[in-house]
Coordinates of C-alpha atoms in Angstrom, one line a residue:
X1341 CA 0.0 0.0 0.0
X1342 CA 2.6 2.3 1.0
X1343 CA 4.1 1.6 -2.3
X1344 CA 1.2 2.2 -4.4
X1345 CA 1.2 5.7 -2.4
X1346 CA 4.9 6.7 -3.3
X1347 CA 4.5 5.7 -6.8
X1348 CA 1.7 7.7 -7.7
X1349 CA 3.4 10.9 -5.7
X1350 CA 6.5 10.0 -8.0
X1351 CA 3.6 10.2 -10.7
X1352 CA 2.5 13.4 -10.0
X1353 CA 5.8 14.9 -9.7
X1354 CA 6.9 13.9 -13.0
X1355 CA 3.1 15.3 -14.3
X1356 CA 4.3 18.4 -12.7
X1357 CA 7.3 18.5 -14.1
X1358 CA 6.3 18.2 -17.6
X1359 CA 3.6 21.0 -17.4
X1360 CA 6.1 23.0 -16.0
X1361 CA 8.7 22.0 -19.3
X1362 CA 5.9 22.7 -21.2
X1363 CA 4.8 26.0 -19.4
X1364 CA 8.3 27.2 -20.6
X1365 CA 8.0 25.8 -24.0
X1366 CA 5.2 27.8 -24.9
X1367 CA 7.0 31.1 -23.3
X1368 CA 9.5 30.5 -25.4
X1369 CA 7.3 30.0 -28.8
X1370 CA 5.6 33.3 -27.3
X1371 CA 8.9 35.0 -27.2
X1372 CA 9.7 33.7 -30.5
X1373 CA 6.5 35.4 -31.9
X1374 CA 6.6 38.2 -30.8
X1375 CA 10.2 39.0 -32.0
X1376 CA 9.6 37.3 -35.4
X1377 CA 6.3 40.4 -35.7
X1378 CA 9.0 42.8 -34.2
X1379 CA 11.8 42.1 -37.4
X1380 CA 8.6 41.6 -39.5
X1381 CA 7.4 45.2 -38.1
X1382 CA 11.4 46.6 -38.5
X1383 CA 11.4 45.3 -42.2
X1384 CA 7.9 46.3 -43.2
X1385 CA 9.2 50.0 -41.6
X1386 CA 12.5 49.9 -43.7
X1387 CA 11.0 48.7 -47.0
X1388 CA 8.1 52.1 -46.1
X1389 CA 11.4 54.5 -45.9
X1390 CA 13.3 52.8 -49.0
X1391 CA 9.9 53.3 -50.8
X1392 CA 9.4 57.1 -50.1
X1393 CA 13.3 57.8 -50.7
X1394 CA 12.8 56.0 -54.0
X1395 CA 9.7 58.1 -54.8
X1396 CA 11.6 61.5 -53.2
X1397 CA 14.8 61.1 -55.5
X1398 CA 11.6 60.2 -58.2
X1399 CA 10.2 63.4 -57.8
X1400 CA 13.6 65.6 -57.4
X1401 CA 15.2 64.2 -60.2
X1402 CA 14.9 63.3 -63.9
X1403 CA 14.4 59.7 -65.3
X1404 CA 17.5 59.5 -68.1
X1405 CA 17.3 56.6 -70.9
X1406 CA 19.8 53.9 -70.6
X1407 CA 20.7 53.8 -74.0
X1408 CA 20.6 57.5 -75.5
X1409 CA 21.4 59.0 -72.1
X1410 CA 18.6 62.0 -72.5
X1411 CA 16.5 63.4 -69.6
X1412 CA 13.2 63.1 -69.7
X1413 CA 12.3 66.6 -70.2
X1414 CA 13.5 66.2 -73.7
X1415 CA 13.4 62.5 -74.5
X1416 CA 9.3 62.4 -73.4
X1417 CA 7.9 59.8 -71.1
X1418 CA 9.7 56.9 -70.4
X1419 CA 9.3 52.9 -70.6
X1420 CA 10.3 51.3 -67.2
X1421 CA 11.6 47.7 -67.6
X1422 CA 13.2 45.1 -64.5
X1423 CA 15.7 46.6 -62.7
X1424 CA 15.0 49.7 -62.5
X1425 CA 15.9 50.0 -66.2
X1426 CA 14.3 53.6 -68.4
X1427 CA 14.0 53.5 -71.9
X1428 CA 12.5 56.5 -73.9
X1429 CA 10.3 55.8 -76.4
X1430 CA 12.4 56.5 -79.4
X1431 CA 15.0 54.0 -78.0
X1432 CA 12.4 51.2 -77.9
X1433 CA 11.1 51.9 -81.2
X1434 CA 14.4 51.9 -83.0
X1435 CA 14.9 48.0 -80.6
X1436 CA 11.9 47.1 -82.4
X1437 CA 12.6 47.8 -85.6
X1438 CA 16.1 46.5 -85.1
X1439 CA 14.8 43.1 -84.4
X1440 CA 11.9 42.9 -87.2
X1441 CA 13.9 44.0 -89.4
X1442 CA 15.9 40.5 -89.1
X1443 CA 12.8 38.9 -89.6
X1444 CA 12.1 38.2 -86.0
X1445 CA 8.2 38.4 -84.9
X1446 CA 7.2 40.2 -81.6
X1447 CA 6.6 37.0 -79.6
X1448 CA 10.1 35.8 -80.4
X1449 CA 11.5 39.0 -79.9
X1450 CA 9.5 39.0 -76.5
X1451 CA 10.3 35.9 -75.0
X1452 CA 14.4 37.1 -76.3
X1453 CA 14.0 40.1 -74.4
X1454 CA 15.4 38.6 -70.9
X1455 CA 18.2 37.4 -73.0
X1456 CA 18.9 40.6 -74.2
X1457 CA 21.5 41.9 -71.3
X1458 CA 22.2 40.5 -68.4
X1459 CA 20.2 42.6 -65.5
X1460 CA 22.9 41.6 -63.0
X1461 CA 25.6 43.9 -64.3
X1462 CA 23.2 46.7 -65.5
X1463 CA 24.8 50.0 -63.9
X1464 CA 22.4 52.5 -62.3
X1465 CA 23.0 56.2 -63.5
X1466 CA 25.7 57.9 -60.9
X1467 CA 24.7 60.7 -58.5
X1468 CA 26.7 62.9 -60.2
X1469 CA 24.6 62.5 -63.7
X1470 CA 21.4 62.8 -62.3
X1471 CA 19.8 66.3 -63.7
X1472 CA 17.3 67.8 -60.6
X1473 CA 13.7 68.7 -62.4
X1474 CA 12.8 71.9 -63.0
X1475 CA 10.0 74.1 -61.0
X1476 CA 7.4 75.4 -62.5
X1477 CA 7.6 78.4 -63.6
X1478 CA 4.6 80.2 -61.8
X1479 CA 6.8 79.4 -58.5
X1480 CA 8.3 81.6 -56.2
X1481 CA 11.2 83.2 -57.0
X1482 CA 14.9 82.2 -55.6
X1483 CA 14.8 85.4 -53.5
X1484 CA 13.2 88.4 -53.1
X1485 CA 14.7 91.9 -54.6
X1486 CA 14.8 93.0 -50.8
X1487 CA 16.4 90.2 -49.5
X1488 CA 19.9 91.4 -52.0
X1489 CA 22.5 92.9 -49.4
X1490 CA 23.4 96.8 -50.3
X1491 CA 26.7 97.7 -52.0
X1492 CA 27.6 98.9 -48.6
X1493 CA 26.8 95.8 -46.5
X1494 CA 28.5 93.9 -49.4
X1495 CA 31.3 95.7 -49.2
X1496 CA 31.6 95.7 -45.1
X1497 CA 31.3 92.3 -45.6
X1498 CA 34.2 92.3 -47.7
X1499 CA 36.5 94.2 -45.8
X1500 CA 36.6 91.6 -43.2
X1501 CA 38.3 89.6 -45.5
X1502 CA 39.9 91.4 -47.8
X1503 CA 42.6 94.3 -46.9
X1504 CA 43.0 97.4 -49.4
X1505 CA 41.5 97.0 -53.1
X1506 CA 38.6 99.8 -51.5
X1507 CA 37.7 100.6 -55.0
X1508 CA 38.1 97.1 -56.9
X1509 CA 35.8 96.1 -53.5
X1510 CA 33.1 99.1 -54.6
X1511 CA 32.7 98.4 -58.4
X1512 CA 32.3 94.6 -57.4
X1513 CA 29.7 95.4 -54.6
X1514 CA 27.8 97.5 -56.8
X1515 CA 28.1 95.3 -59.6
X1516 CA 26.9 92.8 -57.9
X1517 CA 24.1 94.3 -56.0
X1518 CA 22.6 95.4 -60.1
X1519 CA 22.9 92.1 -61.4
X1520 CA 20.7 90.0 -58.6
X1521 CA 18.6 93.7 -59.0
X1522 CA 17.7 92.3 -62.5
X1523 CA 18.1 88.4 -61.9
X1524 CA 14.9 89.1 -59.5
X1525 CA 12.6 91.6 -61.6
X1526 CA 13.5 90.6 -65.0
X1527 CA 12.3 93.6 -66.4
X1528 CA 11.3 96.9 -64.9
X1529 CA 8.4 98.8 -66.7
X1530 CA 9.4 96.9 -69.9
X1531 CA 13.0 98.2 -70.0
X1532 CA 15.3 95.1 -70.2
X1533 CA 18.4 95.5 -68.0
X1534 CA 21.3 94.0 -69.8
X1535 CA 24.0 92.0 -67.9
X1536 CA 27.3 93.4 -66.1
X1537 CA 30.0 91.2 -66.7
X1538 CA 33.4 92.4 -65.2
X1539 CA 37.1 92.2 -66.2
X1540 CA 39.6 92.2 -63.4
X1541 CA 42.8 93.4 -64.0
X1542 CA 45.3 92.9 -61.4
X1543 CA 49.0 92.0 -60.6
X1544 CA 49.5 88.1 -59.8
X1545 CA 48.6 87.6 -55.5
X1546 CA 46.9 90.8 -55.4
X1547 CA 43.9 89.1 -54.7
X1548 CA 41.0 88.5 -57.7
X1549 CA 40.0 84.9 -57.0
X1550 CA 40.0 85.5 -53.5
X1551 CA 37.9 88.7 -53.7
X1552 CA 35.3 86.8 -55.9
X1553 CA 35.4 83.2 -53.7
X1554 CA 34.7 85.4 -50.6
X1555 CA 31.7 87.1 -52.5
X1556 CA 30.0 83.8 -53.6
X1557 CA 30.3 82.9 -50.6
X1558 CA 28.6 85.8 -48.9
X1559 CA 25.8 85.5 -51.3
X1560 CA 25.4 81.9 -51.1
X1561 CA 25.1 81.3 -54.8
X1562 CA 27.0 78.6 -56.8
X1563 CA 30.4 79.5 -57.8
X1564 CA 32.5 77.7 -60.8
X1565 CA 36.3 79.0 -60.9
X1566 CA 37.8 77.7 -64.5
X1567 CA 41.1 78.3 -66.0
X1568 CA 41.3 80.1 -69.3
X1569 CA 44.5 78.5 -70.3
X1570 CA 42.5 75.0 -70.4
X1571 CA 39.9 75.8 -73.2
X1572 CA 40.3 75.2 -76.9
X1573 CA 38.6 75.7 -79.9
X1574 CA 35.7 72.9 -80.8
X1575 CA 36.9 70.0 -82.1
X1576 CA 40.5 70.1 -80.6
X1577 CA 42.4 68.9 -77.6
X1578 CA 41.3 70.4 -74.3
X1579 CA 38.2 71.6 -73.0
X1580 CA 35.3 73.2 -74.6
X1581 CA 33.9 77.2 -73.7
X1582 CA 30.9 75.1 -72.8
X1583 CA 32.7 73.5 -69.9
X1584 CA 33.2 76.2 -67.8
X1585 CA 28.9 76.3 -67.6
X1586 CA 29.4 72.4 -66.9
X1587 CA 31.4 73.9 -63.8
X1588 CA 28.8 75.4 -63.0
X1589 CA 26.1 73.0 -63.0
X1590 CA 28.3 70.7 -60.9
X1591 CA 28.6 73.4 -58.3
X1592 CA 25.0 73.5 -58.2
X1593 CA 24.2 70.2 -57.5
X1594 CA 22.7 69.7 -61.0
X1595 CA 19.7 72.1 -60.6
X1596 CA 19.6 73.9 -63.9
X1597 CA 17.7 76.9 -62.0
X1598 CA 20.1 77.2 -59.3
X1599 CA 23.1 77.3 -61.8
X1600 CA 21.2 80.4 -64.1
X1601 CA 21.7 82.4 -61.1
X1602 CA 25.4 82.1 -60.3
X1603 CA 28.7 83.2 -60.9
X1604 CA 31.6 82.0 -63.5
X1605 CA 35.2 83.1 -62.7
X1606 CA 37.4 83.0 -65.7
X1607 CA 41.3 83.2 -64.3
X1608 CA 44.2 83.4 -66.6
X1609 CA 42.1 85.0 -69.3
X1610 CA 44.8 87.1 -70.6
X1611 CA 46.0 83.9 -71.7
X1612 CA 43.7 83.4 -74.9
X1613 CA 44.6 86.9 -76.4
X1614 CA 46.1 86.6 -79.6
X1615 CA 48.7 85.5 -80.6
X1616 CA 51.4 87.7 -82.5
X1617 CA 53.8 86.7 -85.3
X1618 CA 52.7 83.2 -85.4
X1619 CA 52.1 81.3 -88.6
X1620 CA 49.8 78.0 -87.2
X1621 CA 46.2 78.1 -85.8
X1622 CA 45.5 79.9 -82.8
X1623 CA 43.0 77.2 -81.0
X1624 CA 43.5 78.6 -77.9
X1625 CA 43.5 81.7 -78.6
X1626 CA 41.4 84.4 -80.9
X1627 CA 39.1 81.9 -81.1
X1628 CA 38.3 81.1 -77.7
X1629 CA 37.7 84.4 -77.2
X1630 CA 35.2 84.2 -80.4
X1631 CA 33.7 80.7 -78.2
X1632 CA 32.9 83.0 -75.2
X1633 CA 31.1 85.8 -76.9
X1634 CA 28.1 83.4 -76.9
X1635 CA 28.3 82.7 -73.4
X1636 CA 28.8 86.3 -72.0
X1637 CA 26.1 87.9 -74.0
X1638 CA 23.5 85.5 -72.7
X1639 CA 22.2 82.1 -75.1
X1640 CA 21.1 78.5 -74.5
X1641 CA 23.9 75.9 -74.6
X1642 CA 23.9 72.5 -74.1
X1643 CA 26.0 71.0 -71.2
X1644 CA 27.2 67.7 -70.1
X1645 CA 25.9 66.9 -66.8
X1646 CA 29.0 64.9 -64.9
X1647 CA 31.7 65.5 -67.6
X1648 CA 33.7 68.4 -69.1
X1649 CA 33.9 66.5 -72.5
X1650 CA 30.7 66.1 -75.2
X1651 CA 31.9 62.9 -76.5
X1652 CA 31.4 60.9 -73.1
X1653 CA 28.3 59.2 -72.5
X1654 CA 26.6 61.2 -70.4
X1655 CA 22.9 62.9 -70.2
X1656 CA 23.1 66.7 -71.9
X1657 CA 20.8 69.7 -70.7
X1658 CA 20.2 73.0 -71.7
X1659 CA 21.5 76.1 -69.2
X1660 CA 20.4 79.3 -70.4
X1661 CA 23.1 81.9 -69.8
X1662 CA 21.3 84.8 -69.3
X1663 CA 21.5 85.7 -65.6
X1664 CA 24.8 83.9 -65.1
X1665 CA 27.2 86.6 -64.1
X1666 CA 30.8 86.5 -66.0
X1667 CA 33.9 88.1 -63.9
X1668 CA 37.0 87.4 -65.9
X1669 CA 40.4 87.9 -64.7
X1670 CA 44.1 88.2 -65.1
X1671 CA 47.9 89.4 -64.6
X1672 CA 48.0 90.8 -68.2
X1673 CA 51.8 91.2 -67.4
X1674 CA 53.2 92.4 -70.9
X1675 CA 50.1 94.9 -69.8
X1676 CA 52.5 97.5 -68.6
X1677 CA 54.7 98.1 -72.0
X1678 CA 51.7 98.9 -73.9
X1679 CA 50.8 101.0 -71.4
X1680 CA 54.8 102.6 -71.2
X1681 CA 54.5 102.6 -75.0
X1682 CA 50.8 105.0 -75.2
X1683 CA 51.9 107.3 -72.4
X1684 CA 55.9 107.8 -73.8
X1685 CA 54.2 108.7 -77.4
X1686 CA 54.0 112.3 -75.8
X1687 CA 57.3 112.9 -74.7
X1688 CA 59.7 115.5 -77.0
X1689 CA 62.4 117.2 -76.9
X1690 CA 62.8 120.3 -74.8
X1691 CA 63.2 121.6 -71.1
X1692 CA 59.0 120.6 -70.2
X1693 CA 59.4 117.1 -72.2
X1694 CA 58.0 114.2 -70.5
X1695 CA 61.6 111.7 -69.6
X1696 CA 61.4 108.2 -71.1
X1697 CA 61.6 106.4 -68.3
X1698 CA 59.2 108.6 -66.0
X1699 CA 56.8 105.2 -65.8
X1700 CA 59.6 102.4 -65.3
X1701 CA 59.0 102.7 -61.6
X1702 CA 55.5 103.2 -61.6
X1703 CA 54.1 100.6 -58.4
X1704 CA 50.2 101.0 -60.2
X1705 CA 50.9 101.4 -63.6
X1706 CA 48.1 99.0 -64.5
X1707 CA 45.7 101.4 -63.0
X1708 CA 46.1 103.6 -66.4
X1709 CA 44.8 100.7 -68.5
X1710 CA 42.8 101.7 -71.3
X1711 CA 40.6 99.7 -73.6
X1712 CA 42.7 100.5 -76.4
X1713 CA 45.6 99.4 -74.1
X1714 CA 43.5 95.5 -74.1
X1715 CA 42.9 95.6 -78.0
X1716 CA 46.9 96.1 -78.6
X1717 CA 47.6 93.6 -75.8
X1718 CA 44.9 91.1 -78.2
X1719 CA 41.9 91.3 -77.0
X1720 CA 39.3 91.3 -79.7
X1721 CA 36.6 94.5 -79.7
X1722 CA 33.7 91.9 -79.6
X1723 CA 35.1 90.2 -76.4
X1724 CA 35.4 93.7 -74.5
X1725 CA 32.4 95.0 -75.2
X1726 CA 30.9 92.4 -73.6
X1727 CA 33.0 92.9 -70.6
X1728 CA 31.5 96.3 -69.5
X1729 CA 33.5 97.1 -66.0
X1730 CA 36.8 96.9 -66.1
X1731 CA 38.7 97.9 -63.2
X1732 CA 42.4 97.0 -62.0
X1733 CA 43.3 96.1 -58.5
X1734 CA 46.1 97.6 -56.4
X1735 CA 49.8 96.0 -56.0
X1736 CA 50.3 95.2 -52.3
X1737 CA 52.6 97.5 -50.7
X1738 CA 54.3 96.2 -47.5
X1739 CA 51.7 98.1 -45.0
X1740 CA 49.5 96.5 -46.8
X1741 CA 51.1 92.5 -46.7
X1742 CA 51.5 93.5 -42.9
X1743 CA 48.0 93.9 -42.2
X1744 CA 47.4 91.2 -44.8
X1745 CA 49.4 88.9 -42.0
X1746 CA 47.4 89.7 -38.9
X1747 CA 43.7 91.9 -39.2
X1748 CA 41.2 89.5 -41.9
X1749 CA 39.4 86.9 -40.1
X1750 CA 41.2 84.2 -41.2
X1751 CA 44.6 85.9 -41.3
X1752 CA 47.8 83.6 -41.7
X1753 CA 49.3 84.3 -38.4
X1754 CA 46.1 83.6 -36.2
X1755 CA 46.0 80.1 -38.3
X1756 CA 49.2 79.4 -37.1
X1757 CA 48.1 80.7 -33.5
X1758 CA 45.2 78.3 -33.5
X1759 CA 47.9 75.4 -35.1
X1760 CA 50.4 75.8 -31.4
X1761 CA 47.1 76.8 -29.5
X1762 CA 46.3 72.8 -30.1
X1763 CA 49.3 71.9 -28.5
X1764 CA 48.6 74.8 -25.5
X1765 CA 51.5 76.7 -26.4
X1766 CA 51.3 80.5 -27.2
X1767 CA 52.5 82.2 -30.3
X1768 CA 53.2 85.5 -30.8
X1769 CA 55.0 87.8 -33.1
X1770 CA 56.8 91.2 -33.3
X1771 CA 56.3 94.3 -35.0
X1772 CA 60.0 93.8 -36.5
X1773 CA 58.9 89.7 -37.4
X1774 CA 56.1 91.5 -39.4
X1775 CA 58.2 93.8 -41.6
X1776 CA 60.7 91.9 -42.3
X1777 CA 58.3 88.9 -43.8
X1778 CA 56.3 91.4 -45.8
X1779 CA 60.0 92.7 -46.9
X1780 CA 60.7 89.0 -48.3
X1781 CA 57.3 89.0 -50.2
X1782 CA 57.6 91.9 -51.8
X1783 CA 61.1 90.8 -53.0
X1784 CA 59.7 87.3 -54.5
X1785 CA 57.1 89.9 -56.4
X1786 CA 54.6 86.8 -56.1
X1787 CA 52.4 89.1 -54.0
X1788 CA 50.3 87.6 -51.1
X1789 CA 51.0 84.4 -52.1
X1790 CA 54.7 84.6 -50.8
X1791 CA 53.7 85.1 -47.1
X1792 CA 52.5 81.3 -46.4
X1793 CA 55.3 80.3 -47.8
X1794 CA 58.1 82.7 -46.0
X1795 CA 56.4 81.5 -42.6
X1796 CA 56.6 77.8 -43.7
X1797 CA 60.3 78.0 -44.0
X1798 CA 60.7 79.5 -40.3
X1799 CA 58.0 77.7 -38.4
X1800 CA 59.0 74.1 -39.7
X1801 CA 61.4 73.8 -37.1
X1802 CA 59.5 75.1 -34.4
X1803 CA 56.5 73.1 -35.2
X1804 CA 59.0 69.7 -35.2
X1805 CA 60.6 70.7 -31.8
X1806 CA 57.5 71.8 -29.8
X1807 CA 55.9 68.8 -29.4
X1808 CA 58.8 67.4 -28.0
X1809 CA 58.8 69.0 -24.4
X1810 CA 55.6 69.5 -22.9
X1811 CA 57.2 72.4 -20.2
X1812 CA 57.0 74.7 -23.4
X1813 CA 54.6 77.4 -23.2
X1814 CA 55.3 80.6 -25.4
X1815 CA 56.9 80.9 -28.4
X1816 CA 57.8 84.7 -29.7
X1817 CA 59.4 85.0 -33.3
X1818 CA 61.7 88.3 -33.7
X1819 CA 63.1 89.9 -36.7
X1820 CA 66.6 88.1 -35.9
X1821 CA 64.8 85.1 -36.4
X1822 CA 62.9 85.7 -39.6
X1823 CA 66.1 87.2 -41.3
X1824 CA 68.0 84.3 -39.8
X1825 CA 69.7 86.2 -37.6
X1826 CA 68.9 84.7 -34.3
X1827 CA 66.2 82.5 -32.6
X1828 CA 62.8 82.6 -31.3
X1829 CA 62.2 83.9 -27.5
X1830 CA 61.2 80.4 -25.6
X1831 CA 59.5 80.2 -22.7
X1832 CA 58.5 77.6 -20.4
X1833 CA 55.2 77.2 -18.8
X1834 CA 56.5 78.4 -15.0
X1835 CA 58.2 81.9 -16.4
X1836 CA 54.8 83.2 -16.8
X1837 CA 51.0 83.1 -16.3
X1838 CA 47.9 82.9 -18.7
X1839 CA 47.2 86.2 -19.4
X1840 CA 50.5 87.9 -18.9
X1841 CA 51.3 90.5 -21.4
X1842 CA 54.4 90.8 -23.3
X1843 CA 56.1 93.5 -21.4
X1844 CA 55.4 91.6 -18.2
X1845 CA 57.0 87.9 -19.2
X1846 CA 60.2 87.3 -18.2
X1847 CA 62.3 86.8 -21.6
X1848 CA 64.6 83.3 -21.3
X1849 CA 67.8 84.2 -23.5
X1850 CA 70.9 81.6 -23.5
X1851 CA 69.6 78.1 -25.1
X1852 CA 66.7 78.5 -25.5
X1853 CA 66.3 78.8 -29.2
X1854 CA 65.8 76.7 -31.9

């Protein structure tokens, strides 16, 4: 009896023990569910956001046949096929009449049509080819007439940047402020305001690309910088005057709108005058300049989208340059004997003659330019006309490289500060250190360009040592230094205090220079 009793306890203890396995089975299976609905919830949400970034870049951009490479906005509407595959219409019908015409019918040439290219190493159009739509054209305009900064806030502007060139800084600000006046009204009372396109004339590193990438960037439109020396006539080596609008449309992210509003700098353009006493063709030359008059006066052209070159496979669109707003540039440095040569025509003979060499040491002779001066230098008529403003920037003089140093924003010497700031060392320079670097500039006649390159050569050493000894803490350059004369002024961190000023810092003389 007793046993009959312990073996049905044993029984019930193995009953229990089963519902309690199976208690945790179905846990589990519930645990399983409920994450198999939570990845089927996570995918359902990701295939939601691939879907309406596939029907966003749909709407933002144009579909562009496979085969012919045009938009849609000129091809007409197109013929999707697997894998994401569009085909105009013109392209299809050509396929069709390709394969009839091999006495193929349209079953055959249906059920071949898988066979037809391999949809596994079909290549999707890159970002940089894809053309944005355009709006509409009742839309908004890009901005509003009094949304355009003043010529005097332009030029404030400016001068944080840009030391001297007050009156190359005035005609640009006023230049400016017209052109976006007439980008946004189009007309005004039916009187069409024609374009201002600007030559810069200007010794080399006296600052015209940097005056014009400090401007787009205050106006926030697309900027293109090209090189002049780079184009060619059509049908030769080297890059098309419609390249310089590709530029352009790269800069603006493809949207055709955006781009008809911005700016094209043409550097080096005394480069494509023409050419004297030469016997072959002048492709990059007269005309070039002939391949720009198009461009300046305002036309349609048809651009590349993603490539400099025509030839390439790659979708075209129209840009209308109209609104686009030329500034041309350059050194023009045979400039100054034309010049000598016009202004010496009026010397004599006598006691109140004008001396021959009265201009040789003229600093701003190119300030005296004349048009006339351009056309002997070989710039065709047609070319200037179209350049209405021409104004000439200033040399830099050493008071000028000396504030050129230390007062725009982003000045050399406070980049170098911030460079030795990382490290928590302080730099500092003196008045003498100043001079005597603007003295070396001036001597390589390379203008502001020379400065980087003069501080380079003395702070490579200090820049290899300092990271060496952390006790370090201020660093002062002095003329000796810069001429090679001396050493810097080192000091270690326990001479002197955050915040000390010079006069009050205990100067460390003996070894410790570089």
């Amino acid at each position: 009896m007793d046993k009959d009793n312990k073996d049905s306890n044993d029984y019930r203890e193995i009953n229990l023990d089963y519902r309690e396995i199976d208690n945790k089975d179905n846990d589990f299976r519930e645990i399983e569910n409920k994450k198999e609905s939570k990845d089927s919830l996570d995918k359902k949400e990701s295939d939601i956001n691939n879907t309406k970034d596939e029907s966003k870049n749909k709407d933002e951009y144009e579909e562009i046949c496979y085969i012919c490479r045009r938009p849609e906005s000129k091809a007409g509407k197109m013929i999707h096929i697997p894998s994401n595959i569009c085909i105009c219409s013109d392209c299809m019908q050509k396929t069709f009449d390709t394969i009839n015409g091999n006495g193929m019918s349209y079953m055959d040439m249906m059920n071949l049509t898988p066979n037809l290219m391999n949809l596994n190493q079909v290549q999707e159009i890159p970002g940089s080819q894809k053309i944005k739509k355009k709006k509409p054209k009742e839309a908004q305009p890009a901005f509003n007439i009094k949304d355009i900064p003043s010529p005097h806030i332009i030029k404030g502007q400016l001068d944080e940047y840009i030391i001297g060139q007050e009156h190359a800084k005035k005609v640009i600000s006023v230049a400016v402020y017209n052109h976006y006046k007439r980008v946004a009204t189009n007309t005004m009372d039916d009187i069409e305001i024609e374009k201002s396109n600007m030559l810069m004339i200007g010794p080399t590193g006296s600052g015209k690309t940097y005056l014009v990438k400090t401007l787009a960037r205050l106006l926030n439109v697309p900027l293109a910088i090209t090189d002049a020396t780079s184009l060619t006539e059509a049908g030769y080596i080297g890059d098309d005057v419609e390249s310089v609008v590709s530029k352009l449309l790269a800069a603006a992210d493809n949207d055709v709108e955006k781009a008809e509003r911005g700016i094209i700098f043409i550097d080096e353009i005394d480069k494509i005058a023409k050419k004297r006493n030469t016997n072959n063709r002048d492709v990059s030359g007269e005309s070039v300049q002939q391949g720009l008059l198009k461009l300046l006066e305002g036309s349609e052209v048809e651009v590349p989208v993603g490539a400099t070159s025509k030839n390439a496979m790659v979708p075209m669109t129209t840009v209308n340059t109209k609104n686009i707003l030329f500034i041309c540039g350059g050194a023009f440095p045979d400039l100054e004997k034309v010049i000598k040569e016009r202004l010496n025509k009026k010397s004599s003979i006598g006691f109140n003659a004008d001396l021959k060499d009265k201009y040789d040491k003229d600093f701003n002779l190119l300030q005296k330019a004349t048009v006339e001066d351009l056309r002997e230098f070989g710039m065709i008529p047609e070319f200037i006309g179209r350049l209405p403003i021409i104004y000439t920037l200033e040399g830099l003089t050493k008071d000028m490289l000396v504030k050129v140093l230390k007062e725009p924003k982003n000045a050399i010497l406070k980049q170098y500060k911030k460079l030795l700031q990382l490290d928590e060392v302080l730099l500092e320079f003196e008045d003498g250190a100043l001079e005597a670097i603007a003295e070396k500039a001036l001597e390589k006649k390379t203008g502001a360009r020379a400065l980087r390159a003069i501080i380079e050569e003395f702070m490579l050493d200090i820049m290899f040592e300092i990271p060496k000894d952390d006790n370090i803490g201020k660093v002062i350059i002095t003329k000796e230094y810069v001429e090679h004369k001396g050493g810097p002024i080192i000091e270690m961190r326990s001479t002197f205090r955050l915040g000390d000023s010079h006069e009050t810092i205990k100067k460390i003389e003996g070894n410790n220079t570089f």
